[in-house]
Amino acid sequence: MQLDDQDIAALDKRYRAALINAVTGYKPANLVATADAQGHSNVAIMSSVVHLGSRPPLIGLVIRPDPVDRHTLDNILETGYYTINHVGEHFIESAHQTAARYPREISEFEATGLTEHWHEDFHAPFVGEATVRMGLRLREHQKLAINGTHLVIGEVVLLDLPDDCVDAEGRLDLTRAGTVALSGLDTYHAGTPLKVMAYASPDSAPRDLGPSAT
Amino acid sequence: MQLDDQDIAALDKRYRAALINAVTGYKPANLVATADAQGHSNVAIMSSVVHLGSRPPLIGLVIRPDPVDRHTLDNILETGYYTINHVGEHFIESAHQTAARYPREISEFEATGLTEHWHEDFHAPFVGEATVRMGLRLREHQKLAINGTHLVIGEVVLLDLPDDCVDAEGRLDLTRAGTVALSGLDTYHAGTPLKVMAYASPDSAPRDLGPSAT
């Protein structure tokens, strides 16, 4: 099918939301966890995490101008800290359930059965069920004028990874970690490695190092 | 393993780049195609596409402050148009090869064997091999002060999708489309649907609609 801007604008609202949320391709499925200054926790599934740089390690997070996602944003702005935790195959249901519109006084940890995992001296909880976890310090925040979404930029100040999922060259094995990908609003996928490609150079043909380089 | 900010800063540069590029989880693998005002084409693989909103349909794209990625950015700023094309399983090699540092006068289409596909009245080429393709109009551009990366925001004004990959509710079947995901800098994955989750509500338990909802 081929749709132009007017066709897209004329789509049913839910159909459009499902479709436009899917057209970017596979998305990372992460749980963003926070606490307010009093330590009340919050956790929300988000698929809008994007790599911004490695030195320093910076990650962007797009937060919708929505009352529910606002709890997460308010906590990040209040404490300056948050965590990003990979959604794993064995807790897709509880991770997805964090998207429900719980009132502010209810912690999604308690409501969904996910486990708060606190690191000493870190001002936000991690998700106990997650195998790949990051702690971030807020570096920058802006509201995008174009549609009122918020761009939150954080620096990775804590990384917690399974030893057997990182190879000698720094590759993280997402399949072994049990990490899932999200498509659209509701479809969760496992990944199967197909190819590891050698560093691309204008002087050599593309070279496949195999489905896993190690 | 557990790393704090000082441990991360002390990592070998390439190891850190591989690791930090992977910690966000699965990333979309897309080819961003452009042309300059004279019609000279350019295509580059990018994994930093992020959904910003559905109404209007807005997509963010992070472009590194790198001389090679700069060709893409310059063309977008010059013409106001670009395309995003899903990398498919059957052309991973040529898609990856677009990351090589070709000089500006060489089109990566020609160098890698990818096919330029022009739509009437659209000012950027699409990738002929891709099954899922979008045409975007530039809406906003900013350089992020924090690390010099560029955030490009575009509106989807053209969508070209295989009919049999979209269900009645707007879900796009990425597995059927042959779309791949990227992990880190070099590892390409196929996706296998695990669960389609019902809309989350505080009043009901999470419900799995099956590996595919249709």
Short mmCIF file of C-alpha atoms in Angstrom, two decimals:
data_model
loop_
_atom_site.label_atom_id
_atom_site.label_comp_id
_atom_site.label_asym_id
_atom_site.label_seq_id
_atom_site.Cartn_x
_atom_site.Cartn_y
_atom_site.Cartn_z
CA MET A 1 0.00 0.00 0.00
CA GLN A 2 1.08 3.54 -0.61
CA LEU A 3 -0.07 6.41 1.58
CA ASP A 4 0.65 10.11 1.27
CA ASP A 5 0.37 12.70 4.05
CA GLN A 6 -3.36 13.20 3.50
CA ASP A 7 -4.03 9.45 3.52
CA ILE A 8 -2.09 9.14 6.78
CA ALA A 9 -4.00 12.03 8.37
CA ALA A 10 -7.29 10.37 7.37
CA LEU A 11 -6.50 7.01 9.02
CA ASP A 12 -8.46 5.86 12.05
CA LYS A 13 -6.69 7.18 15.15
CA ARG A 14 -5.83 3.78 16.68
CA TYR A 15 -4.82 2.26 13.36
CA ARG A 16 -2.53 5.22 12.69
CA ALA A 17 -0.98 5.00 16.16
CA ALA A 18 -0.25 1.28 15.70
CA LEU A 19 1.15 1.76 12.21
CA ILE A 20 3.27 4.87 12.83
CA ASN A 21 4.67 3.32 16.01
CA ALA A 22 5.82 0.38 13.88
CA VAL A 23 7.27 2.01 10.78
CA THR A 24 10.63 2.80 12.35
CA GLY A 25 11.34 -0.96 12.65
CA TYR A 26 12.39 -2.95 15.70
CA LYS A 27 12.55 -0.89 18.87
CA PRO A 28 14.36 -1.51 22.14
CA ALA A 29 12.03 -2.58 24.96
CA ASN A 30 13.17 -0.97 28.21
CA LEU A 31 11.79 -0.31 31.65
CA VAL A 32 12.61 3.17 32.91
CA ALA A 33 12.58 3.22 36.71
CA THR A 34 12.62 6.25 39.00
CA ALA A 35 11.73 7.39 42.49
CA ASP A 36 10.59 10.74 43.81
CA ALA A 37 12.51 12.59 46.53
CA GLN A 38 10.60 10.60 49.18
CA GLY A 39 11.67 7.32 47.58
CA HIS A 40 8.30 6.38 46.06
CA SER A 41 9.13 4.28 43.03
CA ASN A 42 7.79 4.29 39.50
CA VAL A 43 8.50 2.09 36.50
CA ALA A 44 7.30 2.47 32.90
CA ILE A 45 7.94 0.59 29.68
CA MET A 46 9.43 2.80 26.96
CA SER A 47 10.66 2.03 23.45
CA SER A 48 12.11 5.44 22.68
CA VAL A 49 15.66 5.07 23.96
CA VAL A 50 18.34 6.14 21.49
CA HIS A 51 22.14 6.10 21.55
CA LEU A 52 23.63 9.60 21.41
CA GLY A 53 27.33 8.99 22.02
CA SER A 54 29.90 6.73 23.63
CA ARG A 55 32.36 9.25 25.05
CA PRO A 56 30.83 10.32 27.31
CA PRO A 57 28.21 7.55 27.20
CA LEU A 58 25.00 9.46 26.48
CA ILE A 59 21.52 8.07 25.92
CA GLY A 60 18.45 9.95 24.75
CA LEU A 61 14.95 9.11 25.95
CA VAL A 62 11.77 10.51 24.42
CA ILE A 63 8.91 10.88 26.90
CA ARG A 64 5.40 11.61 25.68
CA PRO A 65 3.42 14.56 27.02
CA ASP A 66 1.09 12.17 28.75
CA PRO A 67 -0.05 12.34 32.40
CA VAL A 68 1.19 8.79 33.08
CA ASP A 69 4.62 9.09 31.50
CA ARG A 70 4.82 12.44 33.26
CA HIS A 71 5.34 10.59 36.59
CA THR A 72 8.61 9.27 35.22
CA LEU A 73 9.68 12.66 33.91
CA ASP A 74 8.78 14.45 37.15
CA ASN A 75 10.89 11.99 39.16
CA ILE A 76 13.86 12.34 36.80
CA LEU A 77 13.69 16.13 37.05
CA GLU A 78 13.29 15.95 40.84
CA THR A 79 16.20 13.62 41.62
CA GLY A 80 18.38 13.79 38.49
CA TYR A 81 18.64 9.99 38.31
CA TYR A 82 16.89 7.10 36.57
CA THR A 83 17.57 3.57 35.42
CA ILE A 84 17.07 1.79 32.10
CA ASN A 85 16.48 -1.97 32.29
CA HIS A 86 16.12 -4.36 29.35
CA VAL A 87 12.80 -6.15 29.15
CA GLY A 88 13.51 -9.89 29.22
CA GLU A 89 11.63 -12.75 27.63
CA HIS A 90 10.44 -14.12 30.98
CA PHE A 91 8.72 -10.96 32.23
CA ILE A 92 7.10 -9.46 29.13
CA GLU A 93 3.64 -9.54 30.76
CA SER A 94 4.58 -7.55 33.85
CA ALA A 95 6.75 -5.16 31.81
CA HIS A 96 3.86 -4.47 29.41
CA GLN A 97 1.46 -3.99 32.32
CA THR A 98 3.50 -0.98 33.54
CA ALA A 99 1.91 0.91 30.64
CA ALA A 100 -1.46 0.86 32.42
CA ARG A 101 -2.66 4.21 33.75
CA TYR A 102 -2.10 3.67 37.44
CA PRO A 103 -2.64 6.71 39.67
CA ARG A 104 0.51 8.46 40.87
CA GLU A 105 0.33 7.03 44.40
CA ILE A 106 0.52 3.44 43.13
CA SER A 107 3.95 2.06 42.30
CA GLU A 108 3.94 -0.02 39.13
CA PHE A 109 6.48 -2.26 40.85
CA GLU A 110 3.87 -3.27 43.38
CA ALA A 111 1.01 -3.36 40.89
CA THR A 112 2.80 -5.56 38.35
CA GLY A 113 4.89 -7.74 40.63
CA LEU A 114 8.25 -6.46 39.37
CA THR A 115 11.00 -6.30 41.98
CA GLU A 116 12.69 -3.08 43.09
CA HIS A 117 16.44 -3.56 43.25
CA TRP A 118 18.34 -0.75 44.96
CA HIS A 119 22.04 -0.10 44.54
CA GLU A 120 23.77 1.61 47.40
CA ASP A 121 24.09 5.35 46.74
CA PHE A 122 21.97 5.32 43.60
CA HIS A 123 18.84 7.48 43.68
CA ALA A 124 16.58 5.31 41.54
CA PRO A 125 15.58 1.65 41.70
CA PHE A 126 16.68 -0.96 39.16
CA VAL A 127 14.42 -3.79 37.99
CA GLY A 128 15.40 -6.98 39.77
CA GLU A 129 14.19 -9.24 36.94
CA ALA A 130 16.34 -7.50 34.28
CA THR A 131 19.73 -8.92 33.34
CA VAL A 132 20.99 -5.75 31.61
CA ARG A 133 20.66 -2.60 33.70
CA MET A 134 21.98 0.94 33.50
CA GLY A 135 22.01 3.80 35.95
CA LEU A 136 21.81 7.29 34.41
CA ARG A 137 22.43 10.80 35.61
CA LEU A 138 20.34 13.50 33.96
CA ARG A 139 22.45 15.78 31.78
CA GLU A 140 19.90 17.73 29.76
CA HIS A 141 16.17 18.04 29.30
CA GLN A 142 14.15 19.87 26.71
CA LYS A 143 10.54 19.99 25.60
CA LEU A 144 10.35 19.68 21.82
CA ALA A 145 8.21 22.58 20.60
CA ILE A 146 6.99 20.59 17.60
CA ASN A 147 4.71 18.24 19.55
CA GLY A 148 5.33 18.71 23.26
CA THR A 149 7.32 15.49 23.74
CA HIS A 150 10.28 15.66 26.09
CA LEU A 151 13.85 14.74 25.21
CA VAL A 152 15.77 13.57 28.26
CA ILE A 153 19.53 13.09 27.86
CA GLY A 154 21.37 11.06 30.46
CA GLU A 155 24.90 9.88 31.05
CA VAL A 156 25.43 6.20 31.86
CA VAL A 157 27.15 6.19 35.26
CA LEU A 158 26.48 2.57 36.19
CA LEU A 159 26.39 -0.54 34.02
CA ASP A 160 25.32 -3.93 35.34
CA LEU A 161 25.68 -6.74 32.79
CA PRO A 162 25.94 -10.54 32.86
CA ASP A 163 29.65 -11.42 32.43
CA ASP A 164 28.94 -14.18 29.94
CA CYS A 165 27.04 -11.82 27.61
CA VAL A 166 29.96 -9.50 26.73
CA ASP A 167 32.67 -10.66 24.32
CA ALA A 168 36.34 -9.57 24.20
CA GLU A 169 35.54 -6.74 21.80
CA GLY A 170 32.68 -5.26 23.81
CA ARG A 171 29.77 -6.85 21.95
CA LEU A 172 26.75 -7.47 24.15
CA ASP A 173 24.92 -10.71 23.30
CA LEU A 174 21.27 -9.68 23.51
CA THR A 175 20.00 -13.15 22.65
CA ARG A 176 21.87 -14.73 25.53
CA ALA A 177 20.76 -11.89 27.84
CA GLY A 178 17.14 -12.72 26.96
CA THR A 179 16.47 -9.15 25.83
CA VAL A 180 13.38 -8.62 23.66
CA ALA A 181 12.51 -6.10 20.96
CA LEU A 182 9.21 -4.29 20.54
CA SER A 183 7.33 -3.60 17.34
CA GLY A 184 4.53 -1.07 17.27
CA LEU A 185 2.63 -0.80 20.55
CA ASP A 186 2.19 -4.39 21.60
CA THR A 187 4.29 -6.99 19.74
CA TYR A 188 7.32 -8.47 21.48
CA HIS A 189 10.07 -10.32 19.61
CA ALA A 190 13.08 -12.47 20.37
CA GLY A 191 16.16 -11.86 18.24
CA THR A 192 18.22 -14.40 16.33
CA PRO A 193 21.70 -13.29 15.22
CA LEU A 194 22.13 -13.55 11.44
CA LYS A 195 25.45 -11.88 10.67
CA VAL A 196 28.26 -10.00 12.37
CA MET A 197 29.77 -7.70 9.76
CA ALA A 198 33.41 -6.61 9.64
CA TYR A 199 34.16 -2.88 9.91
CA ALA A 200 33.14 -1.35 6.56
CA SER A 201 35.89 0.18 4.46
CA PRO A 202 35.73 1.71 0.95
CA ASP A 203 38.64 -0.53 -0.09
CA SER A 204 37.20 -3.92 0.79
CA ALA A 205 34.07 -5.90 0.06
CA PRO A 206 31.59 -6.48 2.91
CA ARG A 207 32.64 -9.45 5.01
CA ASP A 208 30.43 -11.58 7.25
CA LEU A 209 32.21 -12.75 10.40
CA GLY A 210 29.45 -15.30 11.06
CA PRO A 211 26.20 -15.29 13.06
CA SER A 212 28.23 -14.67 16.20
CA ALA A 213 31.75 -13.25 16.11
CA THR A 214 33.07 -15.17 19.09
CA MET B 1 30.16 -7.20 35.49
CA GLN B 2 29.50 -3.89 37.13
CA LEU B 3 31.03 -0.67 35.84
CA ASP B 4 30.78 2.85 37.25
CA ASP B 5 31.42 6.07 35.34
CA GLN B 6 35.17 5.94 35.93
CA ASP B 7 35.38 2.29 34.82
CA ILE B 8 33.47 3.19 31.64
CA ALA B 9 35.75 6.17 30.92
CA ALA B 10 38.79 3.90 31.34
CA LEU B 11 37.62 1.29 28.80
CA ASP B 12 39.49 0.84 25.53
CA LYS B 13 37.95 3.22 22.98
CA ARG B 14 36.72 0.54 20.55
CA TYR B 15 35.48 -1.75 23.31
CA ARG B 16 33.55 1.13 24.84
CA ALA B 17 32.05 2.13 21.48
CA ALA B 18 30.86 -1.45 20.85
CA LEU B 19 29.46 -1.83 24.35
CA ILE B 20 27.76 1.56 24.71
CA ASN B 21 26.23 1.19 21.25
CA ALA B 22 24.68 -2.09 22.44
CA VAL B 23 23.39 -1.27 25.91
CA THR B 24 20.19 0.35 24.70
CA GLY B 25 19.03 -3.05 23.34
CA TYR B 26 17.80 -3.91 19.84
CA LYS B 27 17.96 -1.02 17.43
CA PRO B 28 16.15 -0.42 14.15
CA ALA B 29 18.37 -0.89 11.09
CA ASN B 30 17.50 1.71 8.49
CA LEU B 31 19.01 3.18 5.35
CA VAL B 32 18.65 6.95 5.18
CA ALA B 33 18.75 8.10 1.56
CA THR B 34 19.12 11.65 0.27
CA ALA B 35 20.21 13.64 -2.76
CA ASP B 36 21.78 17.06 -3.07
CA ALA B 37 20.14 19.85 -5.09
CA GLN B 38 21.82 18.50 -8.25
CA GLY B 39 20.35 15.04 -7.64
CA HIS B 40 23.56 13.30 -6.54
CA SER B 41 22.42 10.52 -4.25
CA ASN B 42 23.69 9.35 -0.88
CA VAL B 43 22.65 6.47 1.36
CA ALA B 44 23.82 5.63 4.89
CA ILE B 45 22.89 3.00 7.44
CA MET B 46 21.63 4.47 10.71
CA SER B 47 20.28 2.87 13.86
CA SER B 48 19.22 6.05 15.62
CA VAL B 49 15.69 6.51 14.35
CA VAL B 50 13.12 7.14 17.09
CA HIS B 51 9.34 7.57 17.08
CA LEU B 52 8.27 11.03 18.25
CA GLY B 53 4.56 11.07 17.58
CA SER B 54 1.74 9.71 15.41
CA ARG B 55 -0.37 12.82 14.83
CA PRO B 56 1.32 14.31 12.95
CA PRO B 57 3.59 11.32 12.20
CA LEU B 58 7.00 12.54 13.40
CA ILE B 59 10.27 10.64 13.46
CA GLY B 60 13.52 11.71 15.07
CA LEU B 61 16.91 10.84 13.62
CA VAL B 62 20.21 11.34 15.44
CA ILE B 63 23.13 12.06 13.12
CA ARG B 64 26.68 11.96 14.45
CA PRO B 65 29.03 14.92 14.00
CA ASP B 66 31.09 12.86 11.59
CA PRO B 67 32.31 13.95 8.14
CA VAL B 68 30.66 10.94 6.47
CA ASP B 69 27.26 11.18 8.14
CA ARG B 70 27.52 14.89 7.43
CA HIS B 71 26.83 14.18 3.74
CA THR B 72 23.39 12.92 4.70
CA LEU B 73 22.73 15.89 6.96
CA ASP B 74 23.89 18.42 4.37
CA ASN B 75 21.55 16.93 1.77
CA ILE B 76 18.60 16.94 4.19
CA LEU B 77 19.23 20.58 5.05
CA GLU B 78 19.68 21.47 1.36
CA THR B 79 16.53 19.83 0.00
CA GLY B 80 14.32 19.36 3.06
CA TYR B 81 13.59 15.72 2.13
CA TYR B 82 14.94 12.27 2.92
CA THR B 83 13.80 8.67 2.97
CA ILE B 84 14.02 5.94 5.63
CA ASN B 85 14.15 2.37 4.34
CA HIS B 86 14.17 -0.81 6.46
CA VAL B 87 17.25 -2.96 6.06
CA GLY B 88 16.09 -6.40 4.91
CA GLU B 89 17.56 -9.83 5.56
CA HIS B 90 18.65 -10.30 1.94
CA PHE B 91 20.76 -7.13 1.64
CA ILE B 92 22.50 -6.81 5.02
CA GLU B 93 25.96 -6.82 3.37
CA SER B 94 25.33 -3.93 1.01
CA ALA B 95 23.43 -2.00 3.70
CA HIS B 96 26.33 -2.39 6.14
CA GLN B 97 28.82 -1.38 3.47
CA THR B 98 27.19 2.08 3.21
CA ALA B 99 28.95 2.84 6.52
CA ALA B 100 32.32 2.91 4.75
CA ARG B 101 33.95 6.33 4.43
CA TYR B 102 33.39 6.96 0.74
CA PRO B 103 34.33 10.43 -0.50
CA ARG B 104 31.45 12.83 -1.09
CA GLU B 105 31.51 12.47 -4.88
CA ILE B 106 30.87 8.72 -4.72
CA SER B 107 27.27 7.57 -4.28
CA GLU B 108 26.99 4.67 -1.85
CA PHE B 109 24.22 3.37 -4.09
CA GLU B 110 26.73 2.82 -6.86
CA ALA B 111 29.51 1.66 -4.56
CA THR B 112 27.42 -0.94 -2.74
CA GLY B 113 25.11 -2.09 -5.53
CA LEU B 114 21.92 -0.84 -3.88
CA THR B 115 19.25 0.42 -6.28
CA GLU B 116 17.99 4.01 -6.37
CA HIS B 117 14.22 4.05 -6.59
CA TRP B 118 12.69 7.45 -7.39
CA HIS B 119 9.09 8.38 -6.73
CA GLU B 120 7.64 11.06 -8.93
CA ASP B 121 7.76 14.45 -7.20
CA PHE B 122 9.82 13.25 -4.24
CA HIS B 123 13.18 14.94 -3.75
CA ALA B 124 15.13 11.98 -2.37
CA PRO B 125 15.67 8.44 -3.61
CA PHE B 126 14.22 5.36 -1.93
CA VAL B 127 16.09 2.06 -1.67
CA GLY B 128 14.77 -0.36 -4.31
CA GLU B 129 15.64 -3.45 -2.27
CA ALA B 130 13.67 -2.33 0.82
CA THR B 131 10.11 -3.54 1.37
CA VAL B 132 9.22 -0.88 3.97
CA ARG B 133 9.96 2.69 2.89
CA MET B 134 9.08 6.15 4.13
CA GLY B 135 9.45 9.58 2.63
CA LEU B 136 10.02 12.40 5.11
CA ARG B 137 9.87 16.19 5.01
CA LEU B 138 12.26 17.98 7.35
CA ARG B 139 10.39 19.77 10.14
CA GLU B 140 13.11 20.71 12.59
CA HIS B 141 16.85 20.43 13.05
CA GLN B 142 19.04 21.17 16.03
CA LYS B 143 22.60 20.53 17.06
CA LEU B 144 22.69 19.09 20.57
CA ALA B 145 25.15 21.23 22.56
CA ILE B 146 26.03 18.32 24.82
CA ASN B 147 28.06 16.37 22.22
CA GLY B 148 27.57 17.98 18.83
CA THR B 149 25.21 15.32 17.46
CA HIS B 150 22.34 16.51 15.33
CA LEU B 151 18.68 15.83 15.95
CA VAL B 152 16.67 15.85 12.74
CA ILE B 153 12.88 15.73 13.05
CA GLY B 154 10.86 14.78 10.00
CA GLU B 155 7.22 14.25 9.15
CA VAL B 156 6.26 11.08 7.31
CA VAL B 157 4.63 12.27 4.08
CA LEU B 158 4.85 9.02 2.12
CA LEU B 159 4.52 5.42 3.29
CA ASP B 160 5.19 2.48 1.02
CA LEU B 161 4.46 -0.89 2.65
CA PRO B 162 3.73 -4.44 1.48
CA ASP B 163 -0.05 -4.96 1.68
CA ASP B 164 0.27 -8.39 3.26
CA CYS B 165 2.39 -7.06 6.15
CA VAL B 166 -0.24 -4.77 7.71
CA ASP B 167 -3.11 -6.22 9.73
CA ALA B 168 -6.62 -4.79 10.23
CA GLU B 169 -5.53 -2.91 13.35
CA GLY B 170 -2.48 -1.26 11.80
CA ARG B 171 0.19 -3.67 13.06
CA LEU B 172 3.16 -3.99 10.72
CA ASP B 173 4.55 -7.52 10.55
CA LEU B 174 8.30 -6.93 10.57
CA THR B 175 9.13 -10.63 10.36
CA ARG B 176 7.12 -11.04 7.19
CA ALA B 177 8.62 -7.83 5.79
CA GLY B 178 12.10 -9.33 6.32
CA THR B 179 13.18 -6.34 8.42
CA VAL B 180 16.28 -6.84 10.59
CA ALA B 181 17.39 -5.35 13.89
CA LEU B 182 20.88 -4.16 14.77
CA SER B 183 22.77 -4.67 17.99
CA GLY B 184 25.86 -2.64 18.75
CA LEU B 185 27.84 -1.65 15.68
CA ASP B 186 27.85 -4.80 13.60
CA THR B 187 25.42 -7.55 14.66
CA TYR B 188 22.25 -8.07 12.61
CA HIS B 189 19.27 -10.04 13.91
CA ALA B 190 16.04 -11.50 12.61
CA GLY B 191 13.02 -11.17 14.88
CA THR B 192 10.62 -13.87 16.00
CA PRO B 193 7.28 -12.73 17.45
CA LEU B 194 6.75 -14.02 21.00
CA LYS B 195 3.67 -12.25 22.28
CA VAL B 196 1.13 -9.65 21.27
CA MET B 197 -0.12 -8.02 24.45
CA ALA B 198 -3.61 -6.59 24.95
CA TYR B 199 -3.90 -2.88 25.81
CA ALA B 200 -2.76 -2.53 29.44
CA SER B 201 -5.34 -1.37 31.95
CA PRO B 202 -5.06 -0.97 35.75
CA ASP B 203 -8.24 -3.03 36.13
CA SER B 204 -7.20 -6.16 34.27
CA ALA B 205 -4.35 -8.63 34.33
CA PRO B 206 -1.91 -8.65 31.39
CA ARG B 207 -3.29 -10.73 28.53
CA ASP B 208 -1.32 -12.36 25.74
CA LEU B 209 -3.17 -12.33 22.42
CA GLY B 210 -0.72 -14.88 20.99
CA PRO B 211 2.53 -14.68 19.03
CA SER B 212 0.65 -12.92 16.25
CA ALA B 213 -2.67 -11.20 16.82
CA THR B 214 -4.17 -11.98 13.43
#
